[in-house]
PDB file of C-alpha atoms and ligand atoms in Angstrom:
ATOM      1  CA  MET H   1      -0.134   0.195   0.246  1.00 97.00           C
ATOM      2  CA  ASN H   2       1.296   3.419  -0.916  1.00 98.00           C
ATOM      3  CA  LEU H   3       0.772   6.218   1.844  1.00 98.00           C
ATOM      4  CA  ARG H   4       1.908   9.528   1.887  1.00 98.00           C
ATOM      5  CA  PRO H   5       3.365  10.020   5.259  1.00 98.00           C
ATOM      6  CA  HIS H   6       1.024  12.595   7.178  1.00 98.00           C
ATOM      7  CA  HIS H   7      -1.661   9.858   6.521  1.00 98.00           C
ATOM      8  CA  ALA H   8       0.061   7.923   9.098  1.00 98.00           C
ATOM      9  CA  LEU H   9      -1.063   9.890  11.444  1.00 98.00           C
ATOM     10  CA  CYS H  10      -4.973  10.635   9.835  1.00 98.00           C
ATOM     11  CA  ILE H  11      -5.475   7.038   9.871  1.00 98.00           C
ATOM     12  CA  GLN H  12      -4.602   6.248  13.507  1.00 97.00           C
ATOM     13  CA  LYS H  13      -7.184   9.069  14.222  1.00 97.00           C
ATOM     14  CA  PHE H  14     -10.103   8.312  12.200  1.00 97.00           C
ATOM     15  CA  THR H  15     -13.385   8.252  13.607  1.00 96.00           C
ATOM     16  CA  GLY H  16     -15.592   7.826  10.682  1.00 96.00           C
ATOM     17  CA  HIS H  17     -15.391  11.622   9.620  1.00 95.00           C
ATOM     18  CA  GLY H  18     -14.111  12.734   6.376  1.00 95.00           C
ATOM     19  CA  TYR H  19     -14.907  15.119   3.032  1.00 94.00           C
ATOM     20  CA  ASP H  20     -17.789  12.598   1.791  1.00 96.00           C
ATOM     21  CA  ARG H  21     -19.332   9.299   1.869  1.00 97.00           C
ATOM     22  CA  ALA H  22     -16.993   7.750  -0.837  1.00 97.00           C
ATOM     23  CA  PHE H  23     -13.954   9.111   1.054  1.00 97.00           C
ATOM     24  CA  THR H  24     -14.994   8.059   4.335  1.00 98.00           C
ATOM     25  CA  ASP H  25     -16.389   4.432   3.130  1.00 98.00           C
ATOM     26  CA  HIS H  26     -13.023   3.979   1.731  1.00 98.00           C
ATOM     27  CA  MET H  27     -11.144   4.897   4.427  1.00 98.00           C
ATOM     28  CA  THR H  28     -13.014   3.076   6.727  1.00 98.00           C
ATOM     29  CA  LYS H  29     -12.220   0.067   4.721  1.00 98.00           C
ATOM     30  CA  LEU H  30      -8.947   0.935   4.627  1.00 98.00           C
ATOM     31  CA  CYS H  31      -8.146   1.506   8.505  1.00 97.00           C
ATOM     32  CA  GLU H  32      -9.942  -1.998   9.057  1.00 97.00           C
ATOM     33  CA  THR H  33      -7.566  -3.507   6.630  1.00 97.00           C
ATOM     34  CA  LEU H  34      -4.627  -2.016   8.315  1.00 97.00           C
ATOM     35  CA  ARG H  35      -5.845  -2.867  12.008  1.00 97.00           C
ATOM     36  CA  ASN H  36      -6.605  -6.623  11.052  1.00 98.00           C
ATOM     37  CA  GLN H  37      -3.422  -7.007   9.252  1.00 98.00           C
ATOM     38  CA  PRO H  38      -0.655  -4.956  10.991  1.00 98.00           C
ATOM     39  CA  GLU H  39       2.277  -6.281   8.799  1.00 98.00           C
ATOM     40  CA  THR H  40       1.187  -4.760   5.612  1.00 98.00           C
ATOM     41  CA  PRO H  41       3.809  -3.259   3.692  1.00 98.00           C
ATOM     42  CA  VAL H  42       3.531   0.423   3.513  1.00 98.00           C
ATOM     43  CA  ARG H  43       5.575   2.142   0.810  1.00 98.00           C
ATOM     44  CA  ILE H  44       6.100   6.312   1.933  1.00 98.00           C
ATOM     45  CA  ILE H  45       5.447   7.951  -1.181  1.00 97.00           C
ATOM     46  CA  SER H  46       5.244  11.678  -2.246  1.00 93.00           C
ATOM     47  CA  GLY H  47       1.840  12.914  -4.035  1.00 94.00           C
ATOM     48  CA  CYS H  48      -1.240  10.910  -4.171  1.00 96.00           C
ATOM     49  CA  ASP H  49      -1.968   7.872  -2.103  1.00 97.00           C
ATOM     50  CA  GLU H  50      -4.227   4.861  -1.307  1.00 97.00           C
ATOM     51  CA  LEU H  51      -6.341   7.510   0.511  1.00 97.00           C
ATOM     52  CA  CYS H  52      -6.319  10.415  -1.882  1.00 97.00           C
ATOM     53  CA  ALA H  53      -7.685   8.094  -4.510  1.00 96.00           C
ATOM     54  CA  PHE H  54     -11.307   8.690  -3.270  1.00 96.00           C
ATOM     55  CA  CYS H  55     -10.947  12.304  -1.896  1.00 97.00           C
ATOM     56  CA  PRO H  56     -12.952  14.884  -3.587  1.00 96.00           C
ATOM     57  CA  ASN H  57     -10.003  17.141  -3.231  1.00 96.00           C
ATOM     58  CA  ARG H  58      -7.807  15.182  -5.845  1.00 96.00           C
ATOM     59  CA  GLU H  59      -7.542  17.142  -9.055  1.00 94.00           C
ATOM     60  CA  ASN H  60      -5.698  15.988 -12.014  1.00 92.00           C
ATOM     61  CA  GLY H  61      -3.810  13.406  -9.683  1.00 92.00           C
ATOM     62  CA  SER H  62      -2.936  15.955  -7.142  1.00 95.00           C
ATOM     63  CA  CYS H  63      -4.238  17.739  -3.964  1.00 95.00           C
ATOM     64  CA  SER H  64      -5.691  20.755  -4.474  1.00 95.00           C
ATOM     65  CA  THR H  65      -3.906  21.919  -1.050  1.00 93.00           C
ATOM     66  CA  LEU H  66      -0.674  20.473  -2.073  1.00 92.00           C
ATOM     67  CA  GLU H  67       1.355  23.378  -0.473  1.00 93.00           C
ATOM     68  CA  LYS H  68      -0.055  22.710   2.787  1.00 94.00           C
ATOM     69  CA  VAL H  69      -0.155  18.413   2.491  1.00 96.00           C
ATOM     70  CA  ASP H  70       3.470  18.655   1.134  1.00 96.00           C
ATOM     71  CA  SER H  71       4.639  20.521   4.328  1.00 96.00           C
ATOM     72  CA  MET H  72       3.032  17.973   6.647  1.00 98.00           C
ATOM     73  CA  ASP H  73       4.185  15.224   4.787  1.00 98.00           C
ATOM     74  CA  ILE H  74       8.007  16.579   5.006  1.00 97.00           C
ATOM     75  CA  ALA H  75       7.347  17.142   9.122  1.00 98.00           C
ATOM     76  CA  VAL H  76       6.316  13.865   9.544  1.00 98.00           C
ATOM     77  CA  ARG H  77       8.913  12.139   7.285  1.00 98.00           C
ATOM     78  CA  SER H  78      11.572  14.348   9.292  1.00 98.00           C
ATOM     79  CA  ALA H  79      10.029  13.865  12.871  1.00 98.00           C
ATOM     80  CA  ALA H  80       9.487   9.953  12.429  1.00 98.00           C
ATOM     81  CA  GLY H  81      12.618   9.094  10.496  1.00 97.00           C
ATOM     82  CA  LEU H  82      11.041   8.026   7.399  1.00 97.00           C
ATOM     83  CA  SER H  83      13.065   7.259   4.270  1.00 94.00           C
ATOM     84  CA  PRO H  84      11.056   8.437   0.994  1.00 93.00           C
ATOM     85  CA  GLY H  85      10.338   5.362  -1.240  1.00 95.00           C
ATOM     86  CA  GLY H  86      11.161   3.148   1.515  1.00 97.00           C
ATOM     87  CA  THR H  87       8.517   0.234   2.740  1.00 98.00           C
ATOM     88  CA  LEU H  88       8.087  -0.909   6.239  1.00 98.00           C
ATOM     89  CA  PRO H  89       5.305  -2.711   8.054  1.00 98.00           C
ATOM     90  CA  TRP H  90       2.254  -0.620   9.030  1.00 98.00           C
ATOM     91  CA  ARG H  91       3.052  -1.708  12.753  1.00 98.00           C
ATOM     92  CA  GLU H  92       6.419  -0.286  12.500  1.00 98.00           C
ATOM     93  CA  LEU H  93       5.115   3.003  10.721  1.00 98.00           C
ATOM     94  CA  ALA H  94       2.352   3.301  13.199  1.00 98.00           C
ATOM     95  CA  GLY H  95       4.690   2.989  16.171  1.00 98.00           C
ATOM     96  CA  LEU H  96       6.975   5.483  14.672  1.00 98.00           C
ATOM     97  CA  ALA H  97       4.267   8.239  14.340  1.00 98.00           C
ATOM     98  CA  ARG H  98       3.162   7.642  17.939  1.00 97.00           C
ATOM     99  CA  THR H  99       6.821   7.735  19.475  1.00 98.00           C
ATOM    100  CA  ASN H 100       7.904  10.664  17.715  1.00 98.00           C
ATOM    101  CA  ILE H 101       4.566  12.651  16.939  1.00 98.00           C
ATOM    102  CA  PHE H 102       1.468  11.835  18.822  1.00 98.00           C
ATOM    103  CA  GLU H 103       3.506  11.444  22.168  1.00 97.00           C
ATOM    104  CA  THR H 104       5.523  14.856  21.632  1.00 98.00           C
ATOM    105  CA  ASP H 105       4.893  18.220  20.747  1.00 98.00           C
ATOM    106  CA  GLN H 106       5.364  17.655  17.202  1.00 98.00           C
ATOM    107  CA  PHE H 107       1.673  16.534  16.987  1.00 98.00           C
ATOM    108  CA  GLU H 108       0.451  20.141  17.576  1.00 98.00           C
ATOM    109  CA  LYS H 109       3.229  21.741  15.366  1.00 98.00           C
ATOM    110  CA  ILE H 110       2.363  19.389  12.331  1.00 98.00           C
ATOM    111  CA  CYS H 111      -1.471  19.196  12.811  1.00 98.00           C
ATOM    112  CA  SER H 112      -2.847  22.353  13.959  1.00 96.00           C
ATOM    113  CA  ASP H 113      -3.304  24.195  11.185  1.00 94.00           C
ATOM    114  CA  CYS H 114      -5.653  21.278   9.912  1.00 96.00           C
ATOM    115  CA  GLN H 115      -9.439  21.499   9.717  1.00 95.00           C
ATOM    116  CA  TRP H 116      -9.684  18.441  12.002  1.00 96.00           C
ATOM    117  CA  PHE H 117      -7.345  18.944  14.523  1.00 97.00           C
ATOM    118  CA  ALA H 118      -9.531  20.044  17.226  1.00 97.00           C
ATOM    119  CA  LEU H 119     -11.469  16.477  16.539  1.00 96.00           C
ATOM    120  CA  CYS H 120      -7.924  14.500  16.341  1.00 97.00           C
ATOM    121  CA  ARG H 121      -6.621  15.948  19.369  1.00 96.00           C
ATOM    122  CA  SER H 122      -9.647  14.724  21.520  1.00 96.00           C
ATOM    123  CA  THR H 123      -9.767  11.488  19.768  1.00 95.00           C
ATOM    124  CA  PRO H 124      -7.937   8.446  21.303  1.00 90.00           C
ATOM    125  CA  LEU H 125      -5.557   6.421  19.015  1.00 85.00           C
ATOM    126  CA  ASN H 126      -7.018   3.501  16.973  1.00 71.00           C
TER     127      ASN H 126
HETATM  128  S1  LIG V 201      -5.313  16.924  12.579  1.00 84.30           S
HETATM  129 FE1  LIG V 201      -5.367  16.557  10.038  1.00 84.30          FE
HETATM  130  S2  LIG V 201      -3.466  15.744   9.481  1.00 84.30           S
HETATM  131 FE2  LIG V 201      -3.464  15.547  11.815  1.00 84.30          FE
HETATM  132  S3  LIG V 201      -4.113  13.357  12.396  1.00 84.30           S
HETATM  133 FE3  LIG V 201      -5.956  14.902  12.056  1.00 84.30          FE
HETATM  134  S4  LIG V 201      -6.647  14.685  10.275  1.00 84.30           S
HETATM  135 FE4  LIG V 201      -4.702  13.985  10.024  1.00 84.30          FE
HETATM  136  S1  LIG V 202      -6.216  14.611  -1.824  1.00 84.30           S
HETATM  137 FE1  LIG V 202      -5.395  16.135  -0.265  1.00 84.30          FE
HETATM  138  S2  LIG V 202      -6.937  16.327   0.835  1.00 84.30           S
HETATM  139 FE2  LIG V 202      -7.568  14.418  -0.356  1.00 84.30          FE
HETATM  140  S3  LIG V 202      -6.854  12.647   1.068  1.00 84.30           S
HETATM  141 FE3  LIG V 202      -5.070  13.577  -0.610  1.00 84.30          FE
HETATM  142  S4  LIG V 202      -3.897  14.859   0.697  1.00 84.30           S
HETATM  143 FE4  LIG V 202      -5.885  14.704   2.029  1.00 84.30          FE
END
């Protein structure tokens, strides 16, 4: 599965809210897959990924808020020590995000400009 780095955070905070029905249905299935199969290999990519595929903000193969999401991806990669193009099991990626971001002040630094931040901050990790 291809994921852009900041989606390692969003997946762990997902509670069924999203941009539209198609997006949330797809994300619900994706989160269930990763929860049930934590050894799923995840490749760290730049640009649109498995979650973006069903997002209404995806336009011509790119995110309409590209600058914002790119800067989050760079910050997550740096904080969690992820290599672009590298592959690791979901269990390991989720753990790196937890240890280096959710359990530190990086969570607020990276996510505070996101429209979902208030919800994510009050949501326990999945
Ligand atoms: S605040 Fe936004 S970017 Fe951060 S985990 Fe939540 S949905 Fe993802
Ligand atoms: S297209 Fe943009 S807003 Fe939609 S899931 Fe991808 S990064 Fe997030």
